[in-house]
PDB file of C-alpha atoms in Angstrom:
ATOM      1  CA  MET A   1       0.000   0.000   0.000  1.00  0.00           C
ATOM      2  CA  LYS A   2       1.179   3.548  -0.686  1.00  0.00           C
ATOM      3  CA  TYR A   3       1.533   6.102   2.098  1.00  0.00           C
ATOM      4  CA  LEU A   4       2.295   9.807   1.810  1.00  0.00           C
ATOM      5  CA  CYS A   5       4.563  11.206   4.518  1.00  0.00           C
ATOM      6  CA  LEU A   6       4.031  14.963   4.674  1.00  0.00           C
ATOM      7  CA  VAL A   7       6.946  16.784   6.305  1.00  0.00           C
ATOM      8  CA  TYR A   8       6.057  19.858   8.393  1.00  0.00           C
ATOM      9  CA  HIS A   9       8.272  22.314  10.242  1.00  0.00           C
ATOM     10  CA  GLU A  10       8.570  26.051  10.756  1.00  0.00           C
ATOM     11  CA  GLU A  11      10.286  27.611   7.749  1.00  0.00           C
ATOM     12  CA  ALA A  12      11.729  30.344   9.971  1.00  0.00           C
ATOM     13  CA  ALA A  13      13.342  27.744  12.244  1.00  0.00           C
ATOM     14  CA  LEU A  14      14.764  25.946   9.236  1.00  0.00           C
ATOM     15  CA  ARG A  15      16.208  29.201   7.866  1.00  0.00           C
ATOM     16  CA  ALA A  16      17.739  29.843  11.311  1.00  0.00           C
ATOM     17  CA  LEU A  17      19.879  26.693  11.140  1.00  0.00           C
ATOM     18  CA  SER A  18      23.582  27.267  10.694  1.00  0.00           C
ATOM     19  CA  ALA A  19      25.029  26.448   7.280  1.00  0.00           C
ATOM     20  CA  THR A  20      26.727  23.404   8.818  1.00  0.00           C
ATOM     21  CA  ASP A  21      23.494  22.140  10.387  1.00  0.00           C
ATOM     22  CA  MET A  22      21.587  22.713   7.138  1.00  0.00           C
ATOM     23  CA  ARG A  23      24.181  20.783   5.131  1.00  0.00           C
ATOM     24  CA  LYS A  24      23.960  17.934   7.666  1.00  0.00           C
ATOM     25  CA  LEU A  25      20.159  17.907   7.494  1.00  0.00           C
ATOM     26  CA  ASP A  26      20.284  17.859   3.673  1.00  0.00           C
ATOM     27  CA  ALA A  27      22.872  15.051   3.677  1.00  0.00           C
ATOM     28  CA  ASP A  28      20.915  13.037   6.245  1.00  0.00           C
ATOM     29  CA  SER A  29      17.697  13.490   4.244  1.00  0.00           C
ATOM     30  CA  LEU A  30      19.310  12.385   0.976  1.00  0.00           C
ATOM     31  CA  ALA A  31      20.918   9.409   2.725  1.00  0.00           C
ATOM     32  CA  TYR A  32      17.557   8.367   4.163  1.00  0.00           C
ATOM     33  CA  ASP A  33      15.924   8.665   0.732  1.00  0.00           C
ATOM     34  CA  LYS A  34      18.638   6.370  -0.655  1.00  0.00           C
ATOM     35  CA  LEU A  35      18.104   3.898   2.186  1.00  0.00           C
ATOM     36  CA  LEU A  36      14.341   3.833   1.486  1.00  0.00           C
ATOM     37  CA  ASP A  37      15.076   3.328  -2.218  1.00  0.00           C
ATOM     38  CA  ASP A  38      17.577   0.544  -1.555  1.00  0.00           C
ATOM     39  CA  ARG A  39      14.987  -1.239   0.608  1.00  0.00           C
ATOM     40  CA  GLY A  40      12.251  -0.896  -2.011  1.00  0.00           C
ATOM     41  CA  HIS A  41      10.073   1.564  -0.096  1.00  0.00           C
ATOM     42  CA  LEU A  42      10.724   4.853  -1.923  1.00  0.00           C
ATOM     43  CA  ILE A  43       8.337   5.938  -4.656  1.00  0.00           C
ATOM     44  CA  ALA A  44       9.143   9.678  -4.608  1.00  0.00           C
ATOM     45  CA  ALA A  45      10.624  12.285  -2.279  1.00  0.00           C
ATOM     46  CA  GLU A  46      10.790  16.017  -2.838  1.00  0.00           C
ATOM     47  CA  ALA A  47      11.428  19.169  -0.843  1.00  0.00           C
ATOM     48  CA  LEU A  48       9.208  22.150  -1.585  1.00  0.00           C
ATOM     49  CA  GLN A  49      10.086  25.777  -2.265  1.00  0.00           C
ATOM     50  CA  PRO A  50       9.148  28.233   0.540  1.00  0.00           C
ATOM     51  CA  VAL A  51       5.447  28.716   1.220  1.00  0.00           C
ATOM     52  CA  LYS A  52       5.696  32.353   0.059  1.00  0.00           C
ATOM     53  CA  THR A  53       6.057  30.985  -3.496  1.00  0.00           C
ATOM     54  CA  ALA A  54       2.809  28.985  -3.252  1.00  0.00           C
ATOM     55  CA  LYS A  55      -0.309  29.795  -5.220  1.00  0.00           C
ATOM     56  CA  VAL A  56      -3.845  28.644  -4.493  1.00  0.00           C
ATOM     57  CA  VAL A  57      -6.146  27.741  -7.384  1.00  0.00           C
ATOM     58  CA  ARG A  58      -9.910  27.703  -7.006  1.00  0.00           C
ATOM     59  CA  LYS A  59     -12.526  27.160  -9.661  1.00  0.00           C
ATOM     60  CA  ARG A  60     -16.069  28.311  -8.985  1.00  0.00           C
ATOM     61  CA  LYS A  61     -18.841  28.337 -11.551  1.00  0.00           C
ATOM     62  CA  GLY A  62     -16.300  28.007 -14.356  1.00  0.00           C
ATOM     63  CA  ARG A  63     -14.193  30.927 -13.154  1.00  0.00           C
ATOM     64  CA  VAL A  64     -10.585  30.290 -12.153  1.00  0.00           C
ATOM     65  CA  LEU A  65      -9.155  32.357  -9.309  1.00  0.00           C
ATOM     66  CA  VAL A  66      -5.422  32.195  -8.522  1.00  0.00           C
ATOM     67  CA  THR A  67      -4.214  33.846  -5.334  1.00  0.00           C
ATOM     68  CA  ASP A  68      -1.079  33.888  -3.244  1.00  0.00           C
ATOM     69  CA  GLY A  69      -1.307  31.220  -0.638  1.00  0.00           C
ATOM     70  CA  PRO A  70      -1.761  29.301   1.440  1.00  0.00           C
ATOM     71  CA  PHE A  71      -4.096  31.199   3.708  1.00  0.00           C
ATOM     72  CA  ALA A  72      -4.173  28.838   6.662  1.00  0.00           C
ATOM     73  CA  GLU A  73      -2.731  30.477   9.748  1.00  0.00           C
ATOM     74  CA  THR A  74      -0.327  27.814  10.907  1.00  0.00           C
ATOM     75  CA  LYS A  75       2.940  27.796  12.773  1.00  0.00           C
ATOM     76  CA  GLU A  76       4.370  24.974  10.672  1.00  0.00           C
ATOM     77  CA  GLN A  77       4.465  24.739   6.895  1.00  0.00           C
ATOM     78  CA  LEU A  78       4.526  21.800   4.515  1.00  0.00           C
ATOM     79  CA  LEU A  79       8.187  21.481   3.543  1.00  0.00           C
ATOM     80  CA  GLY A  80       8.129  18.346   1.441  1.00  0.00           C
ATOM     81  CA  PHE A  81       6.905  14.811   1.079  1.00  0.00           C
ATOM     82  CA  ILE A  82       8.020  11.228   0.791  1.00  0.00           C
ATOM     83  CA  LEU A  83       5.761   8.745  -0.959  1.00  0.00           C
ATOM     84  CA  VAL A  84       6.502   5.224   0.253  1.00  0.00           C
ATOM     85  CA  GLU A  85       5.327   1.691  -0.312  1.00  0.00           C
ATOM     86  CA  ALA A  86       4.707  -0.195   2.944  1.00  0.00           C
ATOM     87  CA  GLU A  87       2.852  -3.379   3.797  1.00  0.00           C
ATOM     88  CA  ASP A  88       0.718  -1.635   6.437  1.00  0.00           C
ATOM     89  CA  LEU A  89       0.258   1.538   8.471  1.00  0.00           C
ATOM     90  CA  GLU A  90       2.533   0.290  11.257  1.00  0.00           C
ATOM     91  CA  LYS A  91       5.434  -0.066   8.799  1.00  0.00           C
ATOM     92  CA  ALA A  92       4.659   3.319   7.207  1.00  0.00           C
ATOM     93  CA  LEU A  93       4.769   4.950  10.658  1.00  0.00           C
ATOM     94  CA  ALA A  94       8.106   3.288  11.382  1.00  0.00           C
ATOM     95  CA  LEU A  95       9.502   4.596   8.087  1.00  0.00           C
ATOM     96  CA  ALA A  96       8.177   8.094   8.862  1.00  0.00           C
ATOM     97  CA  ALA A  97       9.760   8.060  12.317  1.00  0.00           C
ATOM     98  CA  ASP A  98      13.215   7.800  10.729  1.00  0.00           C
ATOM     99  CA  ILE A  99      12.786  10.811   8.428  1.00  0.00           C
ATOM    100  CA  PRO A 100      15.458  13.261   9.660  1.00  0.00           C
ATOM    101  CA  LEU A 101      13.031  16.190   9.952  1.00  0.00           C
ATOM    102  CA  ALA A 102      10.854  14.145  12.340  1.00  0.00           C
ATOM    103  CA  GLU A 103      13.306  15.240  15.027  1.00  0.00           C
ATOM    104  CA  LEU A 104      12.644  18.918  14.314  1.00  0.00           C
ATOM    105  CA  GLY A 105       9.082  19.089  13.024  1.00  0.00           C
ATOM    106  CA  MET A 106       6.416  16.483  12.407  1.00  0.00           C
ATOM    107  CA  ILE A 107       5.475  13.932   9.778  1.00  0.00           C
ATOM    108  CA  GLU A 108       1.846  13.367   8.815  1.00  0.00           C
ATOM    109  CA  VAL A 109       1.273   9.882   7.402  1.00  0.00           C
ATOM    110  CA  ARG A 110      -1.727   9.281   5.158  1.00  0.00           C
ATOM    111  CA  ALA A 111      -2.691   6.254   3.120  1.00  0.00           C
ATOM    112  CA  ILE A 112      -3.222   6.866  -0.575  1.00  0.00           C
ATOM    113  CA  TYR A 113      -6.837   6.483  -1.626  1.00  0.00           C
ATOM    114  CA  ASP A 114      -7.169   4.318  -4.691  1.00  0.00           C
ATOM    115  CA  ILE A 115     -10.031   5.776  -6.702  1.00  0.00           C
ATOM    116  CA  PRO A 116     -12.203   2.894  -7.903  1.00  0.00           C
ATOM    117  CA  GLN A 117     -12.169   2.534 -11.666  1.00  0.00           C
ATOM    118  CA  PRO A 118     -15.617   2.466 -13.303  1.00  0.00           C
TER     119      PRO A 118
END
């Protein structure tokens, strides 16, 4: 089954890391991605650009509205994701617990919904 691990942390806290700590976090993250890949769990992993670059798209009554976003007032922002293959939720949670940013922020784990084919 596929699980999406959403990585959250405060962008300001991430920007406040020293260059050395940021390089270590990047190296640890890439090493963990490789470990997941080597073990057959990794489907995709990506970091996201800062939230200030985000846009929100809405479509209402045929009209498209694009605004700066997101609008949710939150302390933590979505920084990236890792899409993994795991036999069950327990395994997916174990994989998420080893994501390096789990020690600084939080990881939301959600099963992928397979849309039934007609």
